[in-house]
């Protein structure tokens, strides 16, 4: 097979050639791989459609009161643990950057301890706190039996929130380090105290760097709340399990739980996009 | 009349490096003082000591008669608490070489931030003052622009307005035109000249000798952390007495 003849320019044909229609290149590889993927996807859908799963049951349990109660508990726990995590994380990040060695090492130790042990172990520790401290309280002021104070909610909040704070502290620290030192000086030069300059000048700029990994962290947390099922916290997965223990519709209820986790995580991703736009103000390349 | 700035044997060391030694000078109200000298001569460090971005560690520095950064207890000087230092800083406005505008706030937001957050002015009142300052630096039309949308010269003019918004008794300029493209230097110097004509007390670290000659009342030449020579601007620049001053001026002007 011979190569197609190259188009040779001579003065007579140049104008004709310039008027020809340009054909776009065809990407055969892309077309083939896309077709393969679509076929595989169709096979997967088909398999689930004819599989031993009762989709009607999935539909019924999607809005089952116990499931919705579990969903609500999952959302409440995620929001509370994240709020606790952000408060602790910001405090630990600021402490970590302090010139005071005691503050700095405390912050380092905190991150080391809580990042270094599995969350499920931390949850179990908090839940069983009564084994070492039967009575909690401030001597002379207030005290209560640990088993009544450390409810599944309290144990899950402490376990997840403290663990979250350890991760958030590193994210916030990265954000603080990303702000130019000149910004601290400019804030001081207009008479701002350290805390005011952090709140008004430094943190708003750090947020631009902090929001994407923090969103990631929040999404991880929503799913990690399912671990609280081991300490009897009535979150989404825990309630789904309780239902299938009694009716044996295991896959149907797992699908129901998966559906709601996806809904929550999708909503969070939208929220994150809004926050990212909010904190990109004044930055030329806001992507 | 009490001088605005009164430095008596001010010294500062960074570890083993003596950055400032025995700096003694007065700056009177309405005076424009230009600090010149080779890099590393301590002129920027001295400026930063005045508004306590650096802490001097010997001697005494007074702002309008008030000891800066320390309180006296017996025969010792103890450093002030952070809140008191912040309070003292309000008396001085600082303009940085690299502008250091707040990138997440508009030009107007940059200017009103201090008055609203630190001086607790009402936002409307602060905005009104900010608009008049923007007019003063010729940027009325840029009130809603973010720093990233402004040229270097415009950013520096906003930075000057931001410092003025605190109604400081003294303005400090740290090489305000060194980071600018050459064609933008003039607009910033014009704003500074205007300030000088309004009677603003200014201390400027600068390499713009023509500005020092035309606008400065007094020039102080520093080298090796010491004041080498001080005198009326025109006199010192055209007829320096010290060999080191002559050497520096010859090198800069050549």
Coordinates of C-alpha atoms in Angstrom, one line a residue:
Chain A
X1 CA 0.0 0.0 0.0
X2 CA 1.4 3.4 -1.0
X3 CA 1.2 6.4 1.2
X4 CA -1.5 8.9 0.1
X5 CA 0.1 11.5 -2.1
X6 CA 1.0 14.7 -0.2
X7 CA -0.8 17.8 -1.3
X8 CA 1.6 19.9 -3.3
X9 CA 1.3 23.6 -3.4
X10 CA 1.4 25.4 -6.6
X11 CA 0.0 28.9 -7.1
X12 CA -3.0 27.7 -9.1
X13 CA -4.4 25.2 -6.5
X14 CA -3.6 27.1 -3.3
X15 CA -6.9 29.1 -3.3
X16 CA -9.0 25.9 -4.2
X17 CA -7.4 24.0 -1.4
X18 CA -8.0 26.8 1.1
X19 CA -11.7 26.6 0.4
X20 CA -12.1 22.8 1.2
X21 CA -14.1 21.7 4.2
X22 CA -12.0 20.5 7.2
X23 CA -12.9 17.1 8.6
X24 CA -12.4 16.6 12.3
X25 CA -10.1 13.7 13.3
X26 CA -11.9 10.5 14.4
X27 CA -10.8 9.0 17.8
X28 CA -11.4 5.3 17.1
X29 CA -9.9 4.2 20.5
X30 CA -12.3 6.4 22.5
X31 CA -15.3 5.1 20.6
X32 CA -14.3 1.5 21.2
X33 CA -13.6 1.9 24.9
X34 CA -16.8 3.9 25.5
X35 CA -18.8 1.1 23.7
X36 CA -17.2 -1.6 25.9
X37 CA -18.0 0.4 29.1
X38 CA -21.6 0.9 28.1
X39 CA -22.0 -2.8 27.3
X40 CA -20.5 -3.8 30.7
X41 CA -22.7 -1.3 32.5
X42 CA -25.8 -2.7 30.7
X43 CA -24.8 -6.3 31.8
X44 CA -24.4 -5.1 35.4
X45 CA -27.8 -3.4 35.4
X46 CA -29.3 -6.5 33.8
X47 CA -27.7 -8.8 36.4
X48 CA -29.1 -6.8 39.2
X49 CA -32.5 -6.7 37.5
X50 CA -32.8 -10.5 37.2
X51 CA -30.9 -11.2 40.5
X52 CA -32.5 -12.4 43.7
X53 CA -33.3 -9.0 45.0
X54 CA -36.7 -7.6 45.7
X55 CA -36.7 -4.0 44.4
X56 CA -40.2 -3.4 45.7
X57 CA -38.9 -4.1 49.2
X58 CA -36.1 -1.6 48.7
X59 CA -38.7 1.0 47.7
X60 CA -40.8 0.2 50.8
X61 CA -37.9 0.5 53.3
X62 CA -36.5 3.7 51.7
X63 CA -38.9 5.8 53.7
X64 CA -39.4 3.3 56.6
X65 CA -39.6 5.3 59.9
X66 CA -36.8 3.4 61.5
X67 CA -34.6 4.0 58.5
X68 CA -35.4 7.7 58.4
X69 CA -34.8 8.0 62.2
X70 CA -31.4 6.3 61.6
X71 CA -30.7 8.7 58.8
X72 CA -31.5 11.7 61.0
X73 CA -29.2 10.3 63.7
X74 CA -26.4 9.9 61.2
X75 CA -26.8 13.5 60.1
X76 CA -26.9 14.8 63.6
X77 CA -23.8 12.8 64.6
X78 CA -21.9 13.9 61.5
X79 CA -22.7 17.6 62.1
X80 CA -22.0 17.5 65.8
X81 CA -18.8 15.5 65.5
X82 CA -17.6 17.7 62.6
X83 CA -18.4 20.9 64.7
X84 CA -16.4 19.5 67.6
X85 CA -13.7 18.4 65.3
X86 CA -13.4 21.9 63.7
X87 CA -13.3 23.6 67.1
X88 CA -10.6 21.2 68.4
X89 CA -8.8 21.2 65.1
X90 CA -8.5 25.0 64.8
X91 CA -7.4 25.2 68.5
X92 CA -4.8 22.4 68.0
X93 CA -3.5 24.0 64.8
X94 CA -3.1 27.4 66.4
X95 CA -1.5 25.8 69.4
X96 CA 0.8 23.8 67.2
X97 CA 2.1 27.0 65.6
X98 CA 2.6 28.8 68.9
X99 CA 6.1 29.6 70.1
X100 CA 5.2 28.1 73.5
X101 CA 6.7 24.6 73.7
X102 CA 4.1 23.3 76.1
X103 CA 1.2 24.3 73.8
X104 CA 3.1 23.0 70.8
X105 CA 3.9 19.6 72.2
X106 CA 0.4 19.2 73.6
X107 CA -1.0 19.7 70.1
X108 CA 1.5 17.3 68.5
X109 CA 0.7 14.7 71.2
X110 CA -3.0 15.1 70.6
X111 CA -2.7 14.5 66.8
X112 CA -0.3 11.6 67.5
X113 CA -2.6 9.8 69.9
X114 CA -5.8 10.1 68.0
X115 CA -4.4 9.6 64.5
X116 CA -2.4 6.6 65.8
X117 CA -5.2 4.4 67.0
X118 CA -8.2 3.0 65.1
X119 CA -11.5 4.9 65.4
X120 CA -13.4 1.8 66.3
X121 CA -11.1 1.2 69.2
X122 CA -11.5 4.8 70.4
X123 CA -15.3 4.4 70.2
X124 CA -15.1 1.3 72.3
X125 CA -12.8 3.0 74.9
X126 CA -15.2 5.9 75.4
X127 CA -18.2 3.6 75.5
X128 CA -16.6 1.5 78.2
X129 CA -15.2 4.4 80.2
X130 CA -17.3 3.3 83.2
X131 CA -15.0 0.3 83.6
X132 CA -12.2 2.6 84.9
X133 CA -14.1 5.6 86.1
X134 CA -17.4 4.4 87.6
X135 CA -18.2 8.0 88.7
X136 CA -17.5 11.1 86.7
X137 CA -17.6 14.7 87.9
X138 CA -15.9 17.6 89.5
X139 CA -15.2 16.8 93.2
X140 CA -17.5 18.7 95.5
X141 CA -19.5 20.3 92.7
X142 CA -21.1 17.7 90.5
X143 CA -20.8 14.0 89.9
X144 CA -22.8 11.3 88.1
X145 CA -22.5 7.7 87.3
X146 CA -20.4 7.1 84.1
X147 CA -23.0 4.7 82.7
X148 CA -25.7 7.4 82.7
X149 CA -23.4 10.1 81.3
X150 CA -21.7 8.1 78.6
X151 CA -24.7 7.2 76.4
X152 CA -24.1 5.8 73.0
X153 CA -24.5 9.3 71.6
X154 CA -22.0 10.8 74.0
X155 CA -19.5 8.1 73.4
X156 CA -19.8 8.4 69.6
X157 CA -19.6 12.2 69.7
X158 CA -16.4 12.1 71.9
X159 CA -14.8 9.3 69.8
X160 CA -15.6 10.7 66.4
X161 CA -15.2 14.4 67.3
X162 CA -11.8 13.9 69.0
X163 CA -10.6 11.8 66.2
X164 CA -11.8 14.3 63.7
X165 CA -10.1 17.2 65.5
X166 CA -6.8 15.4 65.1
X167 CA -7.1 15.3 61.3
X168 CA -8.7 18.7 61.0
X169 CA -5.8 20.2 63.0
X170 CA -3.3 19.2 60.2
X171 CA -5.6 20.5 57.5
X172 CA -6.0 23.9 59.3
X173 CA -2.3 24.0 59.9
X174 CA -1.6 23.6 56.2
X175 CA -4.1 26.4 55.5
X176 CA -2.4 28.7 58.1
X177 CA 1.0 28.0 56.6
X178 CA -0.3 28.9 53.1
X179 CA -1.0 32.5 54.2
X180 CA 1.9 34.9 53.5
X181 CA 3.7 36.2 56.6
X182 CA 3.2 39.8 55.3
X183 CA -0.5 39.3 56.1
X184 CA 0.2 38.9 59.8
X185 CA 2.3 42.0 59.7
X186 CA -0.2 44.1 57.8
X187 CA -2.9 43.0 60.3
X188 CA -0.7 44.0 63.2
X189 CA 0.2 47.3 61.6
X190 CA -3.5 48.4 61.7
X191 CA -3.6 47.6 65.4
X192 CA -5.2 44.1 65.4
X193 CA -4.6 41.7 68.2
X194 CA -3.4 38.2 67.4
X195 CA -6.8 36.7 67.8
X196 CA -8.6 39.4 65.8
X197 CA -6.1 39.0 62.9
X198 CA -6.5 35.3 62.9
X199 CA -10.3 35.6 62.8
X200 CA -10.6 38.4 60.3
X201 CA -7.5 38.2 58.1
X202 CA -5.6 34.8 58.3
X203 CA -8.4 32.2 58.7
X204 CA -10.6 33.6 55.9
X205 CA -7.6 33.3 53.5
X206 CA -6.6 29.9 54.9
X207 CA -10.1 28.6 54.3
X208 CA -9.5 28.6 50.5
X209 CA -6.8 26.0 51.1
X210 CA -8.7 24.3 53.9
X211 CA -12.2 23.7 52.4
X212 CA -11.4 21.0 49.8
X213 CA -9.6 18.6 52.2
X214 CA -12.1 19.5 55.0
X215 CA -15.0 18.6 52.7
X216 CA -13.3 15.3 52.0
X217 CA -12.9 14.8 55.7
X218 CA -16.6 15.5 56.3
X219 CA -17.6 13.0 53.7
X220 CA -15.4 10.4 55.3
X221 CA -16.9 11.2 58.7
X222 CA -20.5 10.7 57.4
X223 CA -19.5 7.2 56.5
X224 CA -17.4 6.6 59.6
X225 CA -20.5 7.3 61.8
X226 CA -21.6 3.8 60.7
X227 CA -18.8 2.5 63.1
X228 CA -20.9 3.8 66.0
X229 CA -23.3 1.0 65.3
X230 CA -20.8 -1.2 67.4
X231 CA -21.6 0.9 70.5
X232 CA -25.4 0.7 69.9
X233 CA -25.8 4.2 68.5
X234 CA -29.0 4.1 66.4
X235 CA -27.5 5.5 63.1
X236 CA -28.5 4.5 59.6
X237 CA -26.6 1.3 59.2
X238 CA -27.3 0.1 62.7
X239 CA -31.1 0.5 62.1
X240 CA -30.9 -1.2 58.7
X241 CA -29.1 -4.1 60.3
X242 CA -31.7 -4.4 63.0
X243 CA -34.4 -4.6 60.4
X244 CA -32.7 -7.3 58.4
X245 CA -31.9 -9.3 61.5
X246 CA -35.6 -9.8 61.9
X247 CA -36.8 -10.1 58.3
X248 CA -33.7 -11.5 56.5
X249 CA -33.9 -8.9 53.6
X250 CA -30.2 -8.3 53.9
X251 CA -29.3 -6.9 50.5
X252 CA -32.5 -4.9 50.2
X253 CA -31.7 -3.0 53.4
X254 CA -28.1 -2.6 52.6
X255 CA -29.1 -1.0 49.3
X256 CA -31.5 1.3 51.2
X257 CA -28.7 2.4 53.5
X258 CA -26.3 2.9 50.6
X259 CA -28.9 5.0 48.8
X260 CA -29.2 7.4 51.8
X261 CA -25.4 7.7 52.3
X262 CA -25.1 8.6 48.6
X263 CA -27.8 11.3 49.0
X264 CA -26.1 12.8 52.0
X265 CA -22.6 12.8 50.4
X266 CA -24.0 14.3 47.2
X267 CA -25.6 17.1 49.1
X268 CA -22.4 17.7 51.0
X269 CA -20.4 18.0 47.7
X270 CA -22.8 20.7 46.5
X271 CA -22.3 22.5 49.9
X272 CA -18.6 22.3 49.4
X273 CA -18.7 23.8 46.0
X274 CA -20.7 26.8 47.4
X275 CA -18.1 27.3 50.2
X276 CA -15.2 27.1 47.7
X277 CA -16.7 29.8 45.6
X278 CA -17.4 31.9 48.8
X279 CA -13.8 31.7 49.9
X280 CA -12.3 32.2 46.4
X281 CA -13.3 35.9 46.6
X282 CA -10.6 38.2 45.3
X283 CA -8.5 35.3 44.0
X284 CA -8.1 35.6 40.2
X285 CA -7.9 31.9 39.4
X286 CA -10.8 30.5 41.4
X287 CA -10.7 26.8 40.5
Chain B
X1 CA 6.9 70.6 71.6
X2 CA 7.2 66.9 72.2
X3 CA 8.8 65.2 69.2
X4 CA 6.6 62.6 67.5
X5 CA 9.5 60.1 67.6
X6 CA 12.4 60.2 70.0
X7 CA 14.9 57.4 69.9
X8 CA 17.7 57.3 72.5
X9 CA 20.5 54.8 72.0
X10 CA 18.2 52.2 70.5
X11 CA 19.9 48.9 69.8
X12 CA 18.7 45.5 68.4
X13 CA 20.4 42.2 67.9
X14 CA 19.4 39.2 65.9
X15 CA 21.3 36.5 67.8
X16 CA 25.0 37.5 67.4
X17 CA 24.3 40.0 64.7
X18 CA 24.0 43.6 66.0
X19 CA 21.4 45.0 63.6
X20 CA 21.1 48.4 65.3
X21 CA 23.5 50.2 67.6
X22 CA 23.0 53.5 69.5
X23 CA 20.3 55.0 67.2
X24 CA 19.5 58.4 68.6
X25 CA 17.2 60.8 66.7
X26 CA 14.2 63.0 67.0
X27 CA 11.5 63.4 64.4
X28 CA 9.3 66.5 64.9
X29 CA 5.6 66.9 64.0
X30 CA 5.2 67.5 60.2
X31 CA 8.7 66.4 59.4
X32 CA 9.5 64.2 56.4
X33 CA 12.6 62.1 57.2
X34 CA 14.2 59.8 54.6
X35 CA 16.4 56.9 55.8
X36 CA 18.9 55.9 53.2
X37 CA 21.8 53.4 53.2
X38 CA 23.0 50.1 51.8
X39 CA 21.0 47.0 52.3
X40 CA 21.6 45.5 55.7
X41 CA 22.3 48.9 57.2
X42 CA 19.4 48.6 59.6
X43 CA 17.1 51.2 58.2
X44 CA 14.2 48.8 57.7
X45 CA 14.8 47.2 61.1
X46 CA 14.7 50.6 62.8
X47 CA 11.4 51.4 61.0
X48 CA 10.0 48.1 62.2
X49 CA 11.1 48.8 65.8
X50 CA 9.0 52.0 65.7
X51 CA 5.8 50.1 65.2
X52 CA 7.0 47.1 67.1
X53 CA 7.0 44.5 64.3
X54 CA 10.5 44.1 65.8
X55 CA 11.4 44.5 69.5
X56 CA 14.4 46.6 70.2
X57 CA 16.5 45.3 73.1
X58 CA 18.4 48.2 74.4
X59 CA 17.9 52.0 74.7
X60 CA 14.5 53.7 74.6
X61 CA 12.1 54.8 71.9
X62 CA 9.3 57.3 72.6
X63 CA 6.2 58.0 70.5
X64 CA 4.8 61.4 71.4
X65 CA 6.6 61.1 74.7
X66 CA 5.2 57.5 75.5
X67 CA 7.8 54.7 75.9
X68 CA 7.3 52.2 73.1
X69 CA 6.9 48.5 73.9
X70 CA 8.0 48.6 77.6
X71 CA 6.9 49.8 81.0
X72 CA 9.3 50.8 83.7
X73 CA 9.4 48.9 87.0
X74 CA 12.2 50.2 89.2
X75 CA 15.4 50.0 87.3
X76 CA 14.1 47.6 84.7
X77 CA 12.0 47.8 81.5
X78 CA 9.4 45.1 81.2
X79 CA 7.8 44.3 77.8
X80 CA 4.2 45.4 77.4
X81 CA 1.4 42.9 77.0
X82 CA 0.2 42.1 73.4
X83 CA -3.0 44.2 73.8
X84 CA -1.0 47.2 74.9
X85 CA 1.4 46.8 72.0
X86 CA -1.6 46.6 69.6
X87 CA -2.9 49.8 71.2
X88 CA 0.4 51.6 70.7
X89 CA 0.6 50.5 67.1
X90 CA -2.5 52.4 66.2
X91 CA -0.5 55.6 66.4
X92 CA 1.6 54.6 63.4
X93 CA 0.6 53.7 59.9
X94 CA 2.8 51.3 58.0
X95 CA 3.2 50.9 54.2
X96 CA 5.1 47.8 53.2
X97 CA 7.4 47.2 50.3
X98 CA 5.2 44.4 49.0
X99 CA 1.9 46.2 49.8
X100 CA 0.4 43.3 51.9
X101 CA -3.2 44.2 51.0
X102 CA -5.7 41.7 52.3
X103 CA -6.5 39.7 49.1
X104 CA -10.0 38.6 50.3
X105 CA -11.3 42.1 50.8
X106 CA -12.0 44.8 48.2
X107 CA -10.0 48.1 48.2
X108 CA -12.8 49.6 50.3
X109 CA -12.9 46.6 52.6
X110 CA -9.1 46.8 53.1
X111 CA -9.4 50.4 54.2
X112 CA -12.4 50.0 56.5
X113 CA -11.2 46.8 58.2
X114 CA -9.0 48.6 60.8
X115 CA -11.5 51.4 61.6
X116 CA -14.4 49.0 62.0
X117 CA -12.7 46.0 63.7
X118 CA -10.1 47.8 65.8
X119 CA -11.5 51.3 66.3
X120 CA -15.1 50.1 66.4
X121 CA -16.3 52.8 64.1
X122 CA -19.7 52.4 62.5
X123 CA -19.4 50.7 59.1
X124 CA -21.1 53.6 57.3
X125 CA -18.9 56.2 58.9
X126 CA -15.8 54.1 58.1
X127 CA -16.9 53.7 54.5
X128 CA -17.4 57.4 54.1
X129 CA -13.9 58.2 55.4
X130 CA -12.5 55.3 53.2
X131 CA -14.1 56.8 50.1
X132 CA -12.6 60.2 50.8
X133 CA -9.2 58.5 51.2
X134 CA -9.6 56.6 48.0
X135 CA -10.3 60.0 46.3
X136 CA -7.2 61.4 47.9
X137 CA -5.0 58.6 46.4
X138 CA -6.9 58.9 43.1
X139 CA -8.7 55.6 43.2
X140 CA -12.4 56.5 43.7
X141 CA -13.3 54.2 40.8
X142 CA -11.6 51.2 42.3
X143 CA -13.5 51.0 45.6
X144 CA -15.0 47.6 44.8
X145 CA -11.9 46.1 43.1
X146 CA -10.0 43.2 44.7
X147 CA -6.2 43.6 45.1
X148 CA -5.7 41.0 42.4
X149 CA -7.5 43.3 39.9
X150 CA -5.2 46.3 40.7
X151 CA -1.8 47.2 39.4
X152 CA 1.1 47.3 41.8
X153 CA 1.0 51.1 41.9
X154 CA -2.8 51.1 42.6
X155 CA -2.3 48.4 45.3
X156 CA 0.3 50.5 47.0
X157 CA -1.9 53.6 46.9
X158 CA -4.7 51.5 48.5
X159 CA -2.2 50.4 51.1
X160 CA -1.4 54.0 51.9
X161 CA -5.1 54.8 52.2
X162 CA -5.5 51.7 54.5
X163 CA -2.8 53.1 56.8
X164 CA -4.2 56.6 56.8
X165 CA -7.7 55.3 57.7
X166 CA -6.5 54.7 61.3
X167 CA -5.7 58.4 61.5
X168 CA -2.1 57.8 62.6
X169 CA 0.1 60.5 64.0
X170 CA 3.1 59.1 62.1
X171 CA 3.4 57.3 58.7
X172 CA 6.1 54.7 58.1
X173 CA 7.1 53.8 54.6
X174 CA 9.3 50.7 54.0
X175 CA 10.8 51.0 50.5
X176 CA 7.3 51.7 49.1
X177 CA 8.3 51.8 45.5
X178 CA 11.0 49.0 45.4
X179 CA 8.6 46.3 44.2
X180 CA 7.0 48.4 41.5
X181 CA 7.5 48.5 37.8
X182 CA 9.4 51.7 36.9
X183 CA 6.5 53.3 35.2
X184 CA 4.3 52.9 38.3
X185 CA 6.8 54.5 40.8
X186 CA 5.7 58.0 40.0
X187 CA 2.0 57.6 41.0
X188 CA 3.0 56.4 44.4
X189 CA 5.6 59.1 45.0
X190 CA 3.0 61.7 44.0
X191 CA 0.6 60.4 46.7
X192 CA 3.5 60.6 49.2
X193 CA 4.4 64.1 48.1
X194 CA 0.8 65.1 48.6
X195 CA 0.8 63.7 52.1
X196 CA 4.0 65.5 52.9
X197 CA 2.4 68.8 51.7
X198 CA -0.6 68.2 54.0
X199 CA 1.9 68.2 56.9
X200 CA 1.9 64.4 57.6
X201 CA 4.8 63.3 59.7
X202 CA 6.6 60.6 57.7
X203 CA 9.6 58.4 58.0
X204 CA 10.5 56.8 54.7
X205 CA 13.1 54.1 53.9
X206 CA 13.8 54.8 50.3
X207 CA 16.2 54.4 47.4
X208 CA 14.5 57.3 45.5
X209 CA 17.1 60.0 46.1
X210 CA 15.3 62.5 43.9
X211 CA 12.2 62.1 46.1
X212 CA 14.4 62.4 49.2
X213 CA 15.9 65.6 47.8
X214 CA 12.6 67.2 46.8
X215 CA 10.2 66.1 49.5
X216 CA 12.4 65.1 52.4
X217 CA 13.2 67.7 55.1
X218 CA 16.0 65.6 56.5
X219 CA 18.0 62.6 55.3
X220 CA 19.6 60.1 57.6
X221 CA 22.3 57.9 56.2
X222 CA 22.7 54.6 58.0
X223 CA 25.4 51.9 57.6
X224 CA 26.2 48.8 59.7
X225 CA 23.3 49.5 62.0
X226 CA 24.4 53.0 63.0
X227 CA 23.5 56.5 62.0
X228 CA 26.5 57.7 60.0
X229 CA 25.3 61.1 59.0
X230 CA 22.2 63.2 59.3
X231 CA 21.3 66.6 57.8
X232 CA 18.9 68.7 55.7
X233 CA 18.0 66.7 52.6
X234 CA 19.5 68.9 49.9
X235 CA 22.7 69.6 51.9
X236 CA 23.4 66.0 52.8
X237 CA 22.7 64.7 49.3
X238 CA 24.7 67.3 47.5
X239 CA 27.5 67.8 50.0
X240 CA 27.9 64.7 52.2
X241 CA 30.5 65.1 55.0
X242 CA 31.3 61.4 55.6
X243 CA 33.4 59.2 53.3
X244 CA 30.9 56.4 53.6
X245 CA 28.0 58.6 52.6
X246 CA 30.0 59.9 49.6
X247 CA 30.8 56.3 48.6
X248 CA 27.2 55.2 48.9
X249 CA 25.8 58.2 47.0
X250 CA 28.4 57.8 44.2
X251 CA 27.5 54.1 43.9
X252 CA 23.7 54.8 43.7
X253 CA 23.9 57.7 41.3
X254 CA 26.4 56.1 38.9

